[in-house]
Short mmCIF file of C-alpha atoms in Angstrom, two decimals:
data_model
loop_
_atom_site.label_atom_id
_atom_site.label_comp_id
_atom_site.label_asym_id
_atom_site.label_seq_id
_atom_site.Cartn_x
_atom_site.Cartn_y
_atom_site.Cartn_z
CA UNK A 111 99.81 -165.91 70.08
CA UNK A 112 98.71 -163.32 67.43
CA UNK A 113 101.77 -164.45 65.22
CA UNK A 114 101.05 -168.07 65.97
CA UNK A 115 97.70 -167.40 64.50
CA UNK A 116 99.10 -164.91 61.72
CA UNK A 117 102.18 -167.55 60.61
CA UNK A 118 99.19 -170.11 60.24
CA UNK A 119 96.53 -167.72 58.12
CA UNK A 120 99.61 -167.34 55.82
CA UNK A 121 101.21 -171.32 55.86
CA UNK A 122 97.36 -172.23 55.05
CA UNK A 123 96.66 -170.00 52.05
CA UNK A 124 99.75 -170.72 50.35
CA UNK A 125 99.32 -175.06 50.84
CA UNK A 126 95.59 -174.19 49.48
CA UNK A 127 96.55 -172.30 46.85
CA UNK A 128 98.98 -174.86 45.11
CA UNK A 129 96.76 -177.53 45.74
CA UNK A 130 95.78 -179.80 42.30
CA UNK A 131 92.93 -181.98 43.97
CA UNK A 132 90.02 -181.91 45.82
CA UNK A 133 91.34 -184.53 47.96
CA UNK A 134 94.59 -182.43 48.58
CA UNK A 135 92.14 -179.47 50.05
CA UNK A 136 90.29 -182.40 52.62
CA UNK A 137 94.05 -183.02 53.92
CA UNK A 138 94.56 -178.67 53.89
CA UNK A 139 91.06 -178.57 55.79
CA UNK A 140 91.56 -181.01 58.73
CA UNK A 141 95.40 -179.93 58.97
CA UNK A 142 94.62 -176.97 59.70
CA UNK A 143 90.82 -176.39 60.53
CA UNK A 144 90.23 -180.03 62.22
CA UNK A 145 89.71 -180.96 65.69
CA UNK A 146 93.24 -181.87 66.20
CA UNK A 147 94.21 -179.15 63.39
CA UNK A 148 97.03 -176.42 64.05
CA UNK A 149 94.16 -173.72 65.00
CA UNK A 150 92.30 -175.82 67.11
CA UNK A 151 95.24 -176.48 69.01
CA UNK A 152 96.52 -172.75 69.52
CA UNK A 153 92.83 -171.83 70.52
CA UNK A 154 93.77 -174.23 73.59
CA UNK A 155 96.03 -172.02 74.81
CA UNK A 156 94.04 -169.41 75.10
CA UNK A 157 92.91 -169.80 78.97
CA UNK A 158 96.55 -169.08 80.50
CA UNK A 159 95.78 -165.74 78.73
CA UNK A 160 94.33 -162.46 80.51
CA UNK A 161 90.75 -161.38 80.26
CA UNK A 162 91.69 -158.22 78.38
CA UNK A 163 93.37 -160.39 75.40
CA UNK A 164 91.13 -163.57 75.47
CA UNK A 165 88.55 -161.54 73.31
CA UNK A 166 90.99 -160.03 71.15
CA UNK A 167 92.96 -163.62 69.92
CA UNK A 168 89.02 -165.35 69.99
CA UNK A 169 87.98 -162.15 67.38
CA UNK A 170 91.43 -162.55 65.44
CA UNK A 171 91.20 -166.74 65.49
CA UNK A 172 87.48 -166.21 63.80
CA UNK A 173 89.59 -164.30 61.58
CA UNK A 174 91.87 -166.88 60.85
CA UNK A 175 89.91 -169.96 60.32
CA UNK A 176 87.16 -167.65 58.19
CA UNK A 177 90.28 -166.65 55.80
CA UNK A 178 90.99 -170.12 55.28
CA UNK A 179 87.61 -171.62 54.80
CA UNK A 180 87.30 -168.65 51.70
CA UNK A 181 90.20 -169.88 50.36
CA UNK A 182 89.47 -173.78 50.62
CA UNK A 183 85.93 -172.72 48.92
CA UNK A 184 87.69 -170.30 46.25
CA UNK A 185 90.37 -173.31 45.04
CA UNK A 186 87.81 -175.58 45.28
CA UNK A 187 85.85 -174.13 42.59
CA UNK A 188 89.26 -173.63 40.49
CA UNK A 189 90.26 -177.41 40.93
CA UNK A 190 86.45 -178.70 40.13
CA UNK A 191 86.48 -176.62 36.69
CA UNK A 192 90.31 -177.68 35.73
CA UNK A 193 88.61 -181.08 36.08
CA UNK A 194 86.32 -180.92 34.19
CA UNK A 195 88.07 -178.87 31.55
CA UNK A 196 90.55 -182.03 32.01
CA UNK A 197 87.23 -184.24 31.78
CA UNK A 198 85.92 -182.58 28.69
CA UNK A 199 89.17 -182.63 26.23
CA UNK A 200 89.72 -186.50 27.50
CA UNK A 201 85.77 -187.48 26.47
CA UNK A 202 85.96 -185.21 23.19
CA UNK A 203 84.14 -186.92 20.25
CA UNK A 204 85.39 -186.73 16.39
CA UNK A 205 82.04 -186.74 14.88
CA UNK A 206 83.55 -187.26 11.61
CA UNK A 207 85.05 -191.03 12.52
CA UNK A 208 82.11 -193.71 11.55
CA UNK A 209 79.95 -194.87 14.06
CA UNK A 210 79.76 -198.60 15.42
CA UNK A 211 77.41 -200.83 13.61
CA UNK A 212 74.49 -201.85 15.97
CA UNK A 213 73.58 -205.31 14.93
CA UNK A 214 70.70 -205.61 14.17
CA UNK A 215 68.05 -208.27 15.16
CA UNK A 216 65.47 -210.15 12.77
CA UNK A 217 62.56 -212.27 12.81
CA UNK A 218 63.12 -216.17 14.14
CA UNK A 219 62.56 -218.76 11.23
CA UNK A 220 59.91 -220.14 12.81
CA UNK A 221 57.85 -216.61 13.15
CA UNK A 222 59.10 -215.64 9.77
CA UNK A 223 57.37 -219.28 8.57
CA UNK A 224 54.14 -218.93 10.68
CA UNK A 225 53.57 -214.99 8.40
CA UNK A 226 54.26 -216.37 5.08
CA UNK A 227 51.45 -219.17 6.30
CA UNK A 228 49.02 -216.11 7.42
CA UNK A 229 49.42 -214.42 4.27
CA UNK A 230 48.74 -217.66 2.51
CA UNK A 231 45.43 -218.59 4.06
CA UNK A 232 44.58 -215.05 4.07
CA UNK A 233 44.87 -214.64 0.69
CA UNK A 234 42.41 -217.64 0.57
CA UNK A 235 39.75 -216.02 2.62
CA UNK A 236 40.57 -217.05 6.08
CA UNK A 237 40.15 -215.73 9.04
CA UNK A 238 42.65 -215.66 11.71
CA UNK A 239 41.59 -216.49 15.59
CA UNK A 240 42.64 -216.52 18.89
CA UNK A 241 42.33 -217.79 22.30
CA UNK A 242 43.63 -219.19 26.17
CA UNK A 243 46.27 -221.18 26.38
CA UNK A 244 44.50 -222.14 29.74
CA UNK A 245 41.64 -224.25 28.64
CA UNK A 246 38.63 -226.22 30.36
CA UNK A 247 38.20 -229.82 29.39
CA UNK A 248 34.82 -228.89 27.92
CA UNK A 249 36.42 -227.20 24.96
CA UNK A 250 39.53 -229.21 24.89
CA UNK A 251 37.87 -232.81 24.97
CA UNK A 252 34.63 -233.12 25.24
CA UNK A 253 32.59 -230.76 22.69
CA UNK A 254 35.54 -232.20 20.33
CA UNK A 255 33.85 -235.67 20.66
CA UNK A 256 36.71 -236.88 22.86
CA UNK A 257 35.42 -239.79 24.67
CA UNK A 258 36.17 -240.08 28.95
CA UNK A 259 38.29 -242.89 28.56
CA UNK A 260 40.46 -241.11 24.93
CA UNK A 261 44.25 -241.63 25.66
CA UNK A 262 44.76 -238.06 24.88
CA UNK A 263 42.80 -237.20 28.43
CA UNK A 264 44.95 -239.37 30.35
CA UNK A 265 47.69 -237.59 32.93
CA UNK A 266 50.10 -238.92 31.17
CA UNK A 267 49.53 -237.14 27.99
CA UNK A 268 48.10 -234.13 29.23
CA UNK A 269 48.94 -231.48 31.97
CA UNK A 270 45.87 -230.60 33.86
CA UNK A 271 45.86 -227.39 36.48
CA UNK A 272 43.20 -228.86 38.67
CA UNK A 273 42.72 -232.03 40.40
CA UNK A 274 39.63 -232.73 38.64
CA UNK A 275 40.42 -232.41 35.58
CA UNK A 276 38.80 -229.83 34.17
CA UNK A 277 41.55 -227.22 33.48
CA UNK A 278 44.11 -227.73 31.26
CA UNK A 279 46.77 -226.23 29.28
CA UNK A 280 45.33 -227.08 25.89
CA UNK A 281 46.89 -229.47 23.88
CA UNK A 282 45.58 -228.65 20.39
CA UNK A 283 44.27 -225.36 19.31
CA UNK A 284 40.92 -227.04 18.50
CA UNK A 285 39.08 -225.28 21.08
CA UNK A 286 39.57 -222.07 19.06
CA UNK A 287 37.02 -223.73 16.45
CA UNK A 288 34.69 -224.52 18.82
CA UNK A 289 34.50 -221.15 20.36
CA UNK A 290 34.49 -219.16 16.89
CA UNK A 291 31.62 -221.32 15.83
CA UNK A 292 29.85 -220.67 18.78
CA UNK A 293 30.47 -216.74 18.29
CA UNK A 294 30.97 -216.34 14.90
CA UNK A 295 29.01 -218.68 13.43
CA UNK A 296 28.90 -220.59 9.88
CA UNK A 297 29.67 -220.49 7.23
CA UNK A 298 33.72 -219.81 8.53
CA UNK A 299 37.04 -220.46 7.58
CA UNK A 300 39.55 -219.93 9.55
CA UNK A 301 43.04 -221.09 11.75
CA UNK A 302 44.30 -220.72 15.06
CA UNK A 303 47.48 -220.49 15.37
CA UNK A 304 49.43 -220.21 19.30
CA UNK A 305 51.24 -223.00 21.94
CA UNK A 306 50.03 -225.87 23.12
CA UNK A 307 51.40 -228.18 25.45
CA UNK A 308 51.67 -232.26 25.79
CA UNK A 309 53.69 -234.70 27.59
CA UNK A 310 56.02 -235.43 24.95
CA UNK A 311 59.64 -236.69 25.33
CA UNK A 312 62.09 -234.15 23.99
CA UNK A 313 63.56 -235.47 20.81
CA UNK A 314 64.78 -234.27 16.91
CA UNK A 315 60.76 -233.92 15.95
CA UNK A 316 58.65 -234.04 19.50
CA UNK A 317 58.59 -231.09 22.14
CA UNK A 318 56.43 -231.14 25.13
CA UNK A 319 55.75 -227.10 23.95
CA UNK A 320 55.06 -226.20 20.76
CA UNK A 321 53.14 -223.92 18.23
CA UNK A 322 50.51 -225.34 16.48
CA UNK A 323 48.33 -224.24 13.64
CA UNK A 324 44.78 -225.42 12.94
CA UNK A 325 42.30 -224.82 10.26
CA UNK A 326 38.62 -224.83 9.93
CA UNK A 327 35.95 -224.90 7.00
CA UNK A 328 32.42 -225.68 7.72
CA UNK A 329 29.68 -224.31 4.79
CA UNK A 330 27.61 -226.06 2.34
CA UNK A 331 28.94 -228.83 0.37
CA UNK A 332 31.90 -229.36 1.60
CA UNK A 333 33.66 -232.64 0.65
CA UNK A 334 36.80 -234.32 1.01
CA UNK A 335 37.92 -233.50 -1.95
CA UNK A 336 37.96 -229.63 -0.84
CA UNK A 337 39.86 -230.95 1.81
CA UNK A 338 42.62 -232.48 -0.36
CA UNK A 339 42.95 -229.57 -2.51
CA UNK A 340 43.55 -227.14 0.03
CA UNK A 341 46.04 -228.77 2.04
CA UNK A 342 47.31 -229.68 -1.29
CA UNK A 343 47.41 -226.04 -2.04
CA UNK A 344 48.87 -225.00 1.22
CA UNK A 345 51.78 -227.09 1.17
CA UNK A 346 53.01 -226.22 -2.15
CA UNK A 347 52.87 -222.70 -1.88
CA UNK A 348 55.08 -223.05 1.25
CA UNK A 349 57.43 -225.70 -0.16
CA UNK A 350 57.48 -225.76 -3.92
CA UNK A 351 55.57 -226.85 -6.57
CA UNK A 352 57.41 -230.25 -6.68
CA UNK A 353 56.87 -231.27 -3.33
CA UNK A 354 55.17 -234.71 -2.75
CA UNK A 355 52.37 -235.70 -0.31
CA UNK A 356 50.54 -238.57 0.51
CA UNK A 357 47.46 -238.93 2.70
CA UNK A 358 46.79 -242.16 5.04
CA UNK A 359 43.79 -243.41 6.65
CA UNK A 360 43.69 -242.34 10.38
CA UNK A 361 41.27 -241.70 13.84
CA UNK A 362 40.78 -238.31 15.36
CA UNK A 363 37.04 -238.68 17.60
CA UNK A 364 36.42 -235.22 16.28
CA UNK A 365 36.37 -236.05 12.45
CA UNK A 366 35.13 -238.56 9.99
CA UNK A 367 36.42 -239.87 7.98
CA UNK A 368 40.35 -238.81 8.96
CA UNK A 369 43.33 -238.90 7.71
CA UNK A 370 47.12 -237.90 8.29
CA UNK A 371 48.87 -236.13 5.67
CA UNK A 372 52.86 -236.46 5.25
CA UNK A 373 55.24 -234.43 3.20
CA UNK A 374 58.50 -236.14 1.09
CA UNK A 375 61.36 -236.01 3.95
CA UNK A 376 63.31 -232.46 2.87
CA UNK A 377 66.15 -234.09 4.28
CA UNK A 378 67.00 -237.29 2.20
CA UNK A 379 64.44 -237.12 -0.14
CA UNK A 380 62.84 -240.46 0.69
CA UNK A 381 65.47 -242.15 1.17
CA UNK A 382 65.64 -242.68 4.93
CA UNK A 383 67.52 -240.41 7.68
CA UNK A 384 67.37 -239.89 11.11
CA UNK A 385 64.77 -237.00 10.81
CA UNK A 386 62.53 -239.13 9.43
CA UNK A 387 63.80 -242.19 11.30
CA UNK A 388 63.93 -244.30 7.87
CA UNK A 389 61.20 -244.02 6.77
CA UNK A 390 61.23 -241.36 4.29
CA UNK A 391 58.28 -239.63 5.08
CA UNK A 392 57.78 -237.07 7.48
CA UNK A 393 54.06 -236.90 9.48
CA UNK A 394 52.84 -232.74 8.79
CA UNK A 395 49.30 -232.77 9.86
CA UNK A 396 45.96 -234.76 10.80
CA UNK A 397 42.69 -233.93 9.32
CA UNK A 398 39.01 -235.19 8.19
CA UNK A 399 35.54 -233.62 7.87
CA UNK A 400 34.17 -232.17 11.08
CA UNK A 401 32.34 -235.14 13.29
CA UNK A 402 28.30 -234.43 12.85
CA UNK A 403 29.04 -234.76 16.67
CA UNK A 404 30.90 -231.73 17.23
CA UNK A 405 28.57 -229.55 14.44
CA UNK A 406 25.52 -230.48 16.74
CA UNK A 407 27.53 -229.19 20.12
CA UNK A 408 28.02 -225.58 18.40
CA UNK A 409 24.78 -225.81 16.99
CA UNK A 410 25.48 -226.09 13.33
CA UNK A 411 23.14 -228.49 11.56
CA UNK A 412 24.72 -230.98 9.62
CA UNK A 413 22.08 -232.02 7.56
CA UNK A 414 22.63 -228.55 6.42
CA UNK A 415 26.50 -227.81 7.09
CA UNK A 416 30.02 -229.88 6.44
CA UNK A 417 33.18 -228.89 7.04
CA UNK A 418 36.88 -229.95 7.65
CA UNK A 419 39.52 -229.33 10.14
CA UNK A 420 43.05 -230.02 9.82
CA UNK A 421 46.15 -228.79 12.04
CA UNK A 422 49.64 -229.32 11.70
CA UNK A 423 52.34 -228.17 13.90
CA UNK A 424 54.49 -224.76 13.02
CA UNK A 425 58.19 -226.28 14.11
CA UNK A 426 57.51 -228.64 11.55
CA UNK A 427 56.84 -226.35 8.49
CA UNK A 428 59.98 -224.57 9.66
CA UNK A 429 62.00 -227.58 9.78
CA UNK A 430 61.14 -228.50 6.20
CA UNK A 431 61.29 -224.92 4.98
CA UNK A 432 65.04 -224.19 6.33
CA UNK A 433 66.21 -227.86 5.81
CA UNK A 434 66.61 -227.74 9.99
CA UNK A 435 66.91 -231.60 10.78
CA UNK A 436 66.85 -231.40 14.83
CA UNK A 437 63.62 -229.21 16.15
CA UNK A 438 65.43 -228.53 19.63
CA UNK A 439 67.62 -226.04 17.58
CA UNK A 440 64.48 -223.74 17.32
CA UNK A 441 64.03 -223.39 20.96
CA UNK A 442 67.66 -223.17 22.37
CA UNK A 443 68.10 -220.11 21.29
CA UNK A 444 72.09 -220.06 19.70
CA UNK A 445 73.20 -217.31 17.92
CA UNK A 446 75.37 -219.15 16.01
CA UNK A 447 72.05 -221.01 14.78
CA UNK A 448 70.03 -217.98 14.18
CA UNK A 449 72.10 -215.86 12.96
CA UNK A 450 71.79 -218.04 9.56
CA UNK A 451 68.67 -217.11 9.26
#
C-alpha cells in the first residue's frame, strides 16, 4: 500500500505540474483528492490491514494528499499570473493611436429659441418668473376674470385633478402674473415661461402639451400703443427686421380691449400652405391691456395702474425660426431631425 500511495504522490505532481488551466487543476483535484478520487479509494483498503500498519499508511496518506494540495495551490498561482500576463499583452493600449470622437450633444431648437427670447426681454428690463404646473382654478380662471360658464373651464378643454374642479394642470401660464403681482407688486414687467396643458387634438400646429410664454406690464400710463411696439419689437429681433405682422380684434375675459397678433407664414410667404392651412398667416400670440377686473383681484388700482399681457406659445417661435413646418417633429425626439440643429 505504501507504493500505491507513493506511485500516486508522484503521478499527481507531475499531471499538476504540466497543467495550463485552472480548470485542468479542478479535474487534477477531484481525480485524485475527490471522494471517488484514487486516494480516497486506497484509504478504503486500509481496514484488511493490521493495527501496527493502519497508523503508519493513515500518517503517510496525510502525507500524500498534503503534497498534492501544495502543489495544486503552488501551480495555481503560476497559471493565474500566466493569465493575466496573457490578459495584460492582449488588453495593451497604444496611447499614441487617436481616440474615438464622443459625439457630442447640444441644446434642442426649441430651448435654444426660448434663451435667445430671455435674453431679449431681459435686455428690456424684464423679469423672469416661475411657478406650478399644478394649479387651482382660483388662479387659473377665476382671478383672470374667467367667467363659470367660459368654454376654456369646460372638461373638454381642460384637464382637472379633482372632481370639483378646482385643481388643474394649468392651461396658460397666466397664473404666474397673478401670483407675482400679488408678491411682487407693481410696477412689474415680466414673463413666465414653462408647460401647460389643454385638450387639443394632435396636429402640424396644436399639441395637447406645450411650452408657453407670457408677458406682463402693468405701471403708469400704459397704452396700447406700448403694447404694439413691444410685441412689435419682440418679434423682429427674433425673426428679422422684414418680418410682417398684423394685429386683429379678439376676446380674452382677462383683457380689454384684445387682440391676436399673427406673423407672415415663414413657410410660403403668404401665399397659402398647409402650415398655415391657406391662409397665409400664421396665429403667434393673444394680448390686450390687463381687465380693471383682474388689477382689482391683486389689488392694483386701476385708476392708478394699466398694463398689458400677451403670451404666445414657444413651439411656435421655433417653428418660424428653423422654417420647421410640422410641430410634432419637436417632441418625437429623431435624431435624424435634431441633429440639424
Amino acid at each position: 500500500m505504501k507504493e500505491q500511495l507513493e506511485a500516486i504522490r508522484k503521478k499527481a505532481i507531475e499531471a499538476i505540474g504540466g497543467a495550463e488551466a485552472a480548470a485542468d487543476l479542478e479535474s487534477l483535484r477531484v481525480k485524485y483528492l475527490g471522494k471517488k478520487g484514487e486516494l480516497t479509494a486506497v484509504l478504503k483498503q486500509m481496514g484488511g490491514l493490521s493495527a501496527e500498519l493502519r497508523p503508519v499508511i493513515g500518517q503517510l496518506a496525510n502525507e500524500v494528499r498534503a503534497s498534492v494540495e501544495k502543489a495544486i495551490e503552488a501551480q495555481s498561482a503560476i497559471v493565474s499570473e500566466r493569465a493575466l500576463a496573457a490578459r495584460l499583452e492582449a488588453e495593451t493600449l497604444d496611447v499614441t493611436i487617436p481616440g474615438k470622437k464622443v459625439p457630442q450633444g447640444h441644446k434642442h431648437p426649441m430651448y435654444a429659441v426660448l434663451d435667445d427670447i430671455k435674453e431679449i426681454f431681459i435686455g428690456m428690463g424684464f423679469e423672469i418668473f416661475d411657478g406650478p404646473e399644478i394649479e387651482r382654478a382660483e388662479y387659473n380662471f377665476t382671478k383672470l376674470n374667467a367667467p363659470e360658464d367660459h368654454p376654456s373651464r369646460d372638461w373638454t378643454d381642460t384637464f382637472y385633478l379633482t372632481e370639483d374642479s378646482s385643481v388643474l394642470l394649468r392651461s396658460q401660464t397666466s397664473p404666474v402674473q397673478i401670483r407675482a403681482m400679488e408678491t411682487h407688486g407693481v410696477p412689474i414687467r415680466m414673463i413666465s415661461p414653462g408647460r401647460v396643458y389643454r385638450k387639443d387634438e394632435v396636429d402640424a400646429t396644436h399639441s395637447p402639451m406645450f411650452h408657453q410664454i407670457e408677458g406682463l406690464v402693468v405701471d403708469k400710463g400704459i397704452t396700447m400703443a406700448d403694447l404694439k411696439g413691444t410685441l412689435n419689437t419682440i418679434i423682429r429681433e427674433i425673426y428679422g427686421p422684414e418680418t410682417k405682422t398684423r394685429f386683429r380684434p379678439h376676446h380674452f375675459p382677462f383683457t380689454e380691449p384684445s387682440c391676436e397678433m399673427d406673423i407672415q407664414c415663414h413657410k410660403c410667404g403668404g401665399v397659402g400652405c398647409p402650415t398655415c392651412k391657406g391662409e397665409g398667416w400664421i396665429e403667434l400670440l393673444g394680448a390686450g391691456m390687463v381687465h380693471p377686473k383682474v388689477l382689482r383681484n391683486c389689488g392694483v388700482d386701476p385708476e392708478e395702474y394699466s398694463g398689458f399681457a400677451f403670451g404666445f406659445g414657444l413651439e411656435r417661435l421655433a417653428l418660424g425660426q428653423y422654417k420647421i413646418s410640422d410641430m410634432r417633429l419637436i417632441f418625437e425626439n429623431d435624431i435624424r431631425f435634431l441633429e440639424q440643429f
